[in-house]
Short mmCIF file of C-alpha atoms in Angstrom, two decimals:
data_model
loop_
_atom_site.label_atom_id
_atom_site.label_comp_id
_atom_site.label_asym_id
_atom_site.label_seq_id
_atom_site.Cartn_x
_atom_site.Cartn_y
_atom_site.Cartn_z
CA MET G 1 -6.43 -42.47 -2.43
CA LYS G 2 -6.66 -39.06 -0.84
CA ALA G 3 -4.37 -37.75 -3.86
CA LEU G 4 -6.73 -39.21 -6.30
CA ALA G 5 -9.98 -37.82 -4.73
CA PHE G 6 -8.21 -34.30 -4.99
CA LEU G 7 -7.09 -34.76 -8.59
CA ALA G 8 -10.64 -35.89 -9.52
CA ALA G 9 -12.08 -32.69 -7.59
CA VAL G 10 -9.65 -30.20 -9.43
CA ALA G 11 -10.13 -32.27 -12.79
CA THR G 12 -13.72 -31.01 -12.97
CA MET G 13 -12.20 -27.48 -13.92
CA ASP G 14 -10.08 -28.41 -16.76
CA HIS G 15 -12.62 -27.28 -19.23
CA PRO G 16 -13.04 -23.59 -19.77
CA GLU G 17 -16.74 -23.97 -19.58
CA ASP G 18 -16.51 -25.51 -15.93
CA ARG G 19 -13.97 -22.82 -14.92
CA ALA G 20 -16.28 -20.02 -16.29
CA GLY G 21 -19.20 -21.32 -14.34
CA VAL G 22 -17.02 -21.54 -11.14
CA ILE G 23 -15.63 -17.94 -11.68
CA GLU G 24 -19.46 -16.87 -12.37
CA ALA G 25 -20.77 -18.71 -9.09
CA ALA G 26 -17.49 -17.05 -7.08
CA LYS G 27 -18.27 -13.62 -8.41
CA ALA G 28 -21.89 -13.94 -7.33
CA GLY G 29 -20.45 -14.45 -3.73
CA ASP G 30 -20.42 -18.47 -3.55
CA LEU G 31 -17.68 -18.97 -1.19
CA ALA G 32 -17.59 -23.05 -1.81
CA ALA G 33 -16.83 -21.89 -5.76
CA PHE G 34 -14.20 -19.48 -4.76
CA GLU G 35 -12.45 -22.14 -2.26
CA GLN G 36 -12.55 -24.54 -5.35
CA LEU G 37 -10.77 -22.00 -7.58
CA MET G 38 -8.11 -21.43 -4.70
CA ARG G 39 -7.50 -25.20 -4.46
CA GLN G 40 -6.89 -25.27 -8.43
CA TYR G 41 -4.38 -22.73 -8.33
CA GLU G 42 -2.86 -22.91 -4.66
CA ARG G 43 0.08 -25.07 -5.36
CA LEU G 44 1.16 -22.72 -8.29
CA VAL G 45 0.88 -19.56 -6.09
CA LEU G 46 2.23 -20.80 -2.84
CA VAL G 47 4.89 -22.79 -4.29
CA THR G 48 6.20 -19.98 -6.61
CA ALA G 49 5.82 -17.47 -3.78
CA LEU G 50 8.02 -20.02 -1.69
CA ARG G 51 10.75 -20.14 -4.32
CA LEU G 52 10.78 -16.40 -4.90
CA LEU G 53 10.81 -15.44 -1.06
CA GLY G 54 12.80 -18.22 0.58
CA SER G 55 10.34 -18.30 3.54
CA LEU G 56 6.93 -20.26 3.93
CA GLU G 57 5.64 -17.68 6.46
CA ASP G 58 6.32 -14.79 3.78
CA ALA G 59 4.91 -17.22 0.97
CA GLN G 60 1.89 -17.81 2.78
CA ASP G 61 1.33 -13.92 3.33
CA ALA G 62 2.12 -13.18 -0.34
CA SER G 63 -0.25 -15.95 -1.29
CA GLN G 64 -3.22 -14.43 0.93
CA GLU G 65 -2.65 -11.27 -0.96
CA VAL G 66 -2.64 -12.82 -4.31
CA PHE G 67 -6.05 -14.87 -3.48
CA LEU G 68 -7.79 -11.69 -2.15
CA LYS G 69 -6.72 -9.91 -5.34
CA LEU G 70 -8.16 -12.40 -7.26
CA TYR G 71 -11.45 -12.44 -5.49
CA ARG G 72 -11.56 -8.67 -5.97
CA ASN G 73 -10.77 -9.01 -9.74
CA LEU G 74 -12.92 -11.96 -10.86
CA GLY G 75 -14.31 -9.90 -13.71
CA LYS G 76 -10.95 -8.90 -15.14
CA VAL G 77 -9.66 -12.64 -14.30
CA GLN G 78 -12.64 -13.94 -16.35
CA ALA G 79 -11.84 -12.00 -19.32
CA SER G 80 -8.07 -12.82 -19.41
CA ALA G 81 -6.83 -15.48 -21.87
CA SER G 82 -5.03 -17.47 -18.82
CA ILE G 83 -5.61 -17.59 -15.16
CA SER G 84 -2.38 -19.08 -14.64
CA GLY G 85 -0.72 -16.28 -16.54
CA TRP G 86 -2.41 -13.61 -14.50
CA LEU G 87 -1.63 -15.54 -11.18
CA TYR G 88 1.95 -15.82 -12.02
CA ARG G 89 2.04 -12.00 -12.76
CA VAL G 90 0.18 -11.16 -9.67
CA THR G 91 2.40 -13.34 -7.54
CA ALA G 92 5.58 -12.08 -8.88
CA ASN G 93 4.48 -8.47 -8.12
CA ALA G 94 3.36 -9.66 -4.62
CA CYS G 95 6.50 -11.04 -3.88
CA HIS G 96 8.56 -8.12 -4.71
CA ASP G 97 6.37 -5.87 -2.92
CA LEU G 98 6.56 -8.05 0.02
CA ARG G 99 10.46 -8.10 -0.12
CA ARG G 100 10.76 -4.22 -0.28
CA ARG G 101 8.38 -3.96 2.73
CA ARG G 102 10.09 -6.70 4.93
CA PRO G 103 13.71 -7.63 5.17
CA ALA G 104 14.74 -11.00 4.14
CA SER G 105 13.73 -13.50 6.96
CA VAL G 106 15.72 -16.52 7.78
CA PRO G 107 14.19 -19.37 5.99
CA VAL G 108 12.63 -22.31 8.36
CA GLU G 109 14.64 -25.51 8.07
CA ASP G 110 11.67 -27.66 7.21
CA ALA G 111 9.79 -25.06 5.19
CA GLY G 112 9.68 -27.44 2.32
CA GLU G 113 8.33 -30.18 4.47
CA LEU G 114 6.90 -33.02 2.62
CA ALA G 115 3.22 -33.93 2.57
CA SER G 116 3.79 -37.77 2.64
CA GLY G 117 6.06 -39.09 5.53
CA GLU G 118 6.39 -42.49 4.02
CA ALA G 119 9.73 -42.34 2.43
CA ASP G 120 12.60 -44.27 3.98
CA PRO G 121 15.37 -42.53 5.92
CA GLN G 122 17.84 -42.52 3.26
CA GLN G 123 15.35 -41.28 0.78
CA ARG G 124 14.58 -38.46 3.27
CA THR G 125 17.97 -37.47 3.69
CA ALA G 126 18.53 -37.00 -0.11
CA GLU G 127 15.62 -35.25 -0.58
CA LYS G 128 16.40 -32.99 2.37
CA GLU G 129 19.75 -32.32 0.93
CA ARG G 130 18.24 -31.45 -2.68
CA ARG G 131 15.74 -29.25 -0.83
CA ARG G 132 18.55 -27.29 0.90
CA ALA G 133 20.70 -27.01 -2.11
CA LEU G 134 17.57 -25.47 -3.95
CA GLU G 135 16.95 -22.90 -1.41
CA LEU G 136 20.65 -21.97 -1.00
CA SER G 137 21.03 -21.53 -4.59
CA LEU G 138 18.28 -19.69 -4.94
CA ARG G 139 19.17 -17.36 -2.26
CA MET G 140 22.52 -16.43 -3.87
CA LEU G 141 20.63 -15.13 -6.99
CA SER G 142 19.48 -11.69 -7.44
CA GLU G 143 15.99 -10.93 -7.29
CA LYS G 144 15.64 -10.84 -11.11
CA GLU G 145 17.58 -13.85 -11.88
CA ARG G 146 15.81 -15.73 -9.36
CA ALA G 147 12.35 -14.99 -10.66
CA ALA G 148 13.49 -15.87 -14.29
CA LEU G 149 14.75 -19.02 -13.09
CA VAL G 150 12.00 -20.18 -10.99
CA LEU G 151 9.44 -19.19 -13.68
CA ARG G 152 11.45 -20.79 -16.57
CA ASP G 153 13.13 -24.06 -15.15
CA LEU G 154 11.06 -24.73 -12.24
CA GLU G 155 7.52 -23.74 -13.19
CA GLY G 156 8.13 -24.65 -16.78
CA LEU G 157 6.89 -21.26 -18.28
CA SER G 158 8.32 -20.27 -21.84
CA THR G 159 10.76 -17.45 -22.23
CA GLU G 160 8.29 -15.54 -23.91
CA GLU G 161 5.82 -15.96 -20.85
CA VAL G 162 8.49 -15.33 -18.35
CA ALA G 163 9.11 -11.86 -20.04
CA ARG G 164 5.49 -11.01 -20.14
CA THR G 165 5.08 -12.01 -16.48
CA LEU G 166 8.01 -9.87 -15.32
CA GLY G 167 7.43 -7.00 -17.56
CA SER G 168 10.91 -7.47 -19.37
CA SER G 169 12.28 -8.27 -22.84
CA GLU G 170 12.81 -11.88 -24.19
CA ALA G 171 16.64 -10.82 -24.58
CA THR G 172 16.72 -9.55 -20.79
CA VAL G 173 15.21 -12.66 -19.61
CA ARG G 174 17.26 -14.98 -21.60
CA SER G 175 20.54 -13.23 -20.13
CA GLN G 176 18.99 -13.45 -16.54
CA ILE G 177 18.29 -17.13 -17.05
CA SER G 178 21.71 -18.15 -18.56
CA LYS G 179 23.54 -16.07 -15.63
CA ALA G 180 21.36 -17.68 -13.12
CA ARG G 181 22.09 -21.41 -14.68
CA VAL G 182 25.79 -20.76 -14.51
CA LYS G 183 25.76 -19.62 -10.75
CA VAL G 184 23.44 -22.75 -9.62
CA LYS G 185 25.91 -25.22 -11.57
CA GLY G 186 28.74 -23.37 -9.60
CA PHE G 187 26.91 -23.66 -6.20
CA VAL G 188 25.64 -27.11 -6.71
CA GLU G 189 29.14 -28.43 -7.48
CA ARG G 190 30.42 -26.70 -4.38
CA TYR G 191 27.72 -27.96 -2.21
CA PHE G 192 28.05 -31.68 -3.19
CA GLY G 193 31.62 -31.31 -3.13
CA ARG G 194 32.18 -32.98 -6.68
CA ARG G 195 32.69 -31.92 -10.26
CA VAL G 196 29.76 -33.16 -12.25
CA MET D 1 37.04 -17.36 -28.34
CA ASN D 2 37.58 -19.58 -25.44
CA CYS D 3 35.40 -21.71 -23.33
CA ARG D 4 34.38 -18.83 -21.19
CA ASP D 5 32.62 -16.89 -23.99
CA TRP D 6 30.57 -20.23 -24.48
CA GLU D 7 29.18 -20.33 -20.92
CA GLU D 8 26.03 -18.19 -21.37
CA ARG D 9 25.32 -19.76 -24.76
CA LEU D 10 25.77 -23.61 -23.09
CA ALA D 11 23.56 -22.45 -20.01
CA LEU D 12 20.99 -21.64 -22.52
CA TYR D 13 21.40 -24.76 -24.57
CA ALA D 14 21.01 -26.96 -21.26
CA GLY D 15 17.56 -25.54 -21.01
CA GLY D 16 16.61 -25.50 -24.57
CA ASP D 17 16.73 -21.77 -24.92
CA LEU D 18 18.61 -21.34 -28.06
CA GLY D 19 17.17 -20.97 -31.75
CA ALA D 20 18.26 -23.53 -34.46
CA PRO D 21 21.22 -21.60 -35.93
CA GLU D 22 22.66 -20.79 -32.42
CA ARG D 23 21.98 -24.49 -31.31
CA ALA D 24 23.77 -26.13 -34.21
CA ALA D 25 26.73 -23.75 -33.44
CA VAL D 26 26.92 -24.67 -29.87
CA GLU D 27 26.69 -28.57 -30.85
CA ARG D 28 29.41 -28.06 -33.37
CA HIS D 29 31.61 -26.62 -30.55
CA LEU D 30 30.77 -29.29 -28.11
CA GLY D 31 32.03 -31.85 -30.80
CA GLU D 32 35.69 -30.24 -30.49
CA CYS D 33 35.72 -28.91 -26.81
CA ALA D 34 35.61 -31.40 -23.89
CA GLY D 35 35.78 -28.75 -21.32
CA CYS D 36 32.61 -27.16 -22.58
CA GLN D 37 31.11 -30.70 -22.50
CA VAL D 38 31.90 -30.91 -18.76
CA PHE D 39 30.35 -27.19 -18.09
CA LEU D 40 27.26 -28.40 -20.04
CA SER D 41 27.10 -31.69 -17.93
CA GLY D 42 27.50 -29.37 -14.71
CA VAL D 43 24.84 -26.95 -15.64
CA THR D 44 22.37 -29.85 -16.76
CA GLU D 45 22.81 -31.61 -13.49
CA GLY D 46 22.38 -28.69 -11.48
CA LEU D 47 18.89 -27.93 -12.91
CA ARG D 48 18.10 -31.57 -12.73
CA ILE D 49 18.75 -31.17 -8.81
CA LEU D 50 16.88 -28.17 -8.39
CA LYS D 51 13.75 -29.36 -10.51
CA GLU D 52 13.62 -32.64 -8.47
CA ALA D 53 13.73 -30.61 -5.27
CA HIS D 54 10.88 -28.31 -6.66
CA THR D 55 8.44 -31.22 -7.13
CA GLU D 56 8.35 -31.59 -3.39
CA GLN D 57 5.15 -29.85 -2.17
CA PRO D 58 4.75 -28.15 1.36
CA ALA D 59 2.26 -30.08 3.53
CA GLU D 60 -1.27 -29.81 3.09
CA ALA D 61 -1.63 -27.80 6.25
CA HIS D 62 0.15 -24.90 4.70
CA PHE D 63 -2.22 -24.76 1.93
CA ALA D 64 -5.21 -25.06 4.06
CA ALA D 65 -3.96 -22.07 6.43
CA VAL D 66 -3.74 -19.94 3.37
CA ARG D 67 -7.45 -20.67 2.52
CA ALA D 68 -8.68 -20.28 5.74
CA ARG D 69 -7.14 -16.79 6.25
CA VAL D 70 -8.62 -15.83 2.56
CA LEU D 71 -11.87 -16.98 3.21
CA ALA D 72 -12.25 -15.31 6.57
CA GLN D 73 -11.21 -12.16 4.99
CA VAL D 74 -13.56 -12.62 2.09
CA ARG D 75 -16.56 -13.25 4.56
CA ARG D 76 -15.70 -9.95 6.27
CA GLU D 77 -15.83 -7.90 2.99
CA GLN D 78 -19.34 -9.78 2.07
CA ARG D 79 -20.71 -8.60 5.31
CA PRO D 80 -24.04 -6.51 4.54
CA TRP D 81 -23.50 -2.98 5.19
CA TRP D 82 -25.90 -2.59 7.98
CA ARG D 83 -24.24 -5.00 9.81
CA LYS D 84 -20.95 -3.32 9.39
CA GLY D 85 -22.33 0.26 9.81
CA TRP D 86 -24.14 0.02 13.40
CA VAL D 87 -21.32 2.39 14.25
CA TYR D 88 -21.89 4.95 11.59
CA GLY D 89 -25.56 4.44 12.18
CA LEU D 90 -25.16 5.35 15.98
CA ALA D 91 -22.85 8.23 14.92
CA GLY D 92 -25.62 9.43 12.63
CA VAL D 93 -28.48 9.37 15.09
CA ALA D 94 -25.97 11.45 17.64
CA ALA D 95 -25.42 13.82 14.68
CA ALA D 96 -29.24 14.20 14.13
CA VAL D 97 -29.77 15.04 17.85
CA LEU D 98 -27.16 17.49 17.96
CA VAL D 99 -28.75 19.23 14.77
CA VAL D 100 -32.00 19.10 16.45
CA ILE D 101 -30.64 20.93 19.82
CA ALA D 102 -28.62 23.42 17.78
CA LEU D 103 -31.70 24.50 15.65
CA ARG D 104 -34.35 24.32 18.36
CA PRO D 105 -36.19 27.90 18.59
CA ARG D 106 -34.92 29.96 21.39
CA PRO D 107 -37.31 32.15 23.52
CA VAL D 108 -37.24 35.78 22.71
CA PRO D 109 -36.32 37.65 25.71
CA ALA D 110 -38.62 40.61 27.13
CA PRO D 111 -37.37 44.01 26.24
CA PRO D 112 -36.06 45.76 29.37
CA PRO D 113 -38.30 48.24 30.81
CA ALA D 114 -37.46 51.95 29.74
CA PRO D 115 -36.18 53.74 32.72
CA ARG D 116 -37.66 56.88 33.96
CA VAL D 117 -35.01 59.75 34.13
CA ALA D 118 -35.02 62.27 37.02
CA VAL D 119 -32.60 64.96 36.67
CA SER D 120 -31.51 66.46 39.91
CA GLU D 121 -29.46 69.66 38.49
CA ARG D 122 -30.06 71.46 35.41
CA PRO D 123 -26.55 71.76 33.54
CA PRO D 124 -25.28 75.22 33.15
CA ALA D 125 -25.26 76.54 29.63
CA PRO D 126 -22.18 75.71 27.37
CA LEU D 127 -19.35 78.36 27.04
CA PRO D 128 -19.52 80.36 23.80
CA VAL D 129 -17.04 78.94 21.29
CA LYS D 130 -14.69 81.59 19.41
CA GLU D 131 -14.58 81.08 15.58
CA ARG D 132 -10.77 80.49 14.64
CA VAL D 133 -10.05 82.26 11.25
CA ALA D 134 -7.43 80.02 9.18
CA VAL D 135 -4.43 82.34 8.69
CA PRO D 136 -2.09 80.94 5.90
CA GLY D 137 1.61 80.25 6.99
CA ARG D 138 4.56 81.71 5.67
CA ARG D 139 4.44 79.08 2.46
CA GLY D 140 0.93 79.40 1.91
CA ALA D 141 0.98 83.25 1.71
CA LEU D 142 3.99 83.30 -0.45
CA ARG D 143 2.02 80.83 -2.88
CA ALA D 144 -1.04 82.98 -2.87
CA GLY D 145 1.11 86.02 -3.41
CA LEU D 146 -0.08 87.48 -0.17
CA PRO D 147 1.80 89.27 2.36
CA TYR D 148 3.25 87.18 5.15
CA ARG D 149 2.42 88.36 8.61
CA ARG D 150 3.81 86.27 11.30
CA ARG D 151 1.07 84.17 12.99
CA VAL D 152 -0.22 85.13 16.48
CA ARG D 153 -1.80 82.43 18.51
CA PRO D 154 -5.03 83.84 19.77
CA ALA D 155 -5.49 83.67 23.54
CA GLU D 156 -6.72 80.42 24.94
CA PRO D 157 -10.02 80.97 26.54
CA VAL D 158 -10.28 80.78 30.18
CA ILE D 159 -12.46 77.71 31.16
CA GLU D 160 -13.73 77.58 34.41
CA PRO D 161 -13.36 74.25 36.33
CA ALA D 162 -16.42 72.12 35.74
CA LYS D 163 -18.82 71.31 38.45
CA PRO D 164 -19.91 67.64 39.01
CA LEU D 165 -23.57 66.83 37.80
CA VAL D 166 -25.42 63.79 39.29
CA VAL D 167 -28.10 62.58 37.27
CA LYS D 168 -30.52 59.86 39.11
CA LEU D 169 -32.34 57.36 36.70
CA VAL D 170 -35.34 56.07 38.33
CA THR D 171 -36.72 52.64 36.86
CA ASP D 172 -39.93 50.72 37.18
CA ASP D 173 -38.01 48.29 39.59
CA PRO D 174 -37.97 50.04 42.85
CA ASN D 175 -34.89 47.88 43.77
CA VAL D 176 -32.95 49.47 40.66
CA VAL D 177 -31.61 53.09 40.72
CA ILE D 178 -28.97 54.28 38.15
CA TYR D 179 -26.82 57.26 39.13
CA TRP D 180 -25.04 58.97 36.27
CA ILE D 181 -22.21 61.08 37.44
CA THR D 182 -20.77 63.49 34.90
CA ASP D 183 -19.54 66.96 34.60
CA THR D 184 -20.63 70.25 33.08
CA ARG D 185 -18.52 69.32 30.28
CA GLY D 186 -20.05 66.29 29.80
CA ASP D 187 -17.22 63.84 30.74
CA LEU D 188 -18.39 60.62 32.48
CA LYS D 189 -16.74 59.79 35.88
#
């Protein structure tokens, strides 16, 4: 029921006109409008940051920087064709800067804790194993391979969009993605102890 | 070409990242190579597991925490300048007070009273000074074509030791008397 209410609230911003109205209100200082904007894109920002950094605490810090940058650049964002593209770019840069400032922190075991606790124990165990495989396999990739894989395979951006987000060429992104997928395949086979 | 050479293309094929010609070449190879079929299956399975794990969301509390921190910072930035600037206002008032103090006109001090001078002894007359004539040295004489005569120092005049001279200066203030002690040569003591 809560999920439906949340989706209903967010769905009002699907139309460009509605989104433009919310951005205008946020620019004028309407905090409720800005909060609505944050709710629309917080999953995109926080989850991407979590996959790129591997730590929920770091991901929250990076997300805070991203949304503050969004608030200070509402005019620029309004003029851009895609808010999502702008947010992915800023999130990738914020994660890169954070990683340079801080050494890699040890990820919390329950960093990807599920919102719902209704799953049965067996399902929860399977989900926990998959989550662990995800965290560990991403950790063994280089920063650029990880960014390419997260944006392409987990967030669903096209190769062209990934190249634009990361400031690389498409050929470079394809090379990074293919290497990352090969590494992930090898890790998953070792982790689950079987050849698929 | 062995299977190792196909790995990158198979990995791109698994994600749908190959163009039509390359896709066709991979599919032809897959029809002939069981090892590459197994490899492709492994890449596809690995991606499937990651994507399933990725659909799991962090708890709502984590999102709410980020929203709260961002909104708190935005509220701080939205505060009107006069609320943020009370410290600066105070500093400005303090600076203004200092400027007023620095520019305050100072009272002009009264000129000191001119002292009345009383001379107790008249100084003796100064000694006559002998005029010294410039005598060219050897080089100067030779340059000028003059005969050179060895320079003879004139005798030093005999100066008698100076007698002390006391000058008493009386001012308008009876409590203030200035004594100026010198000698007949004019040196202060």
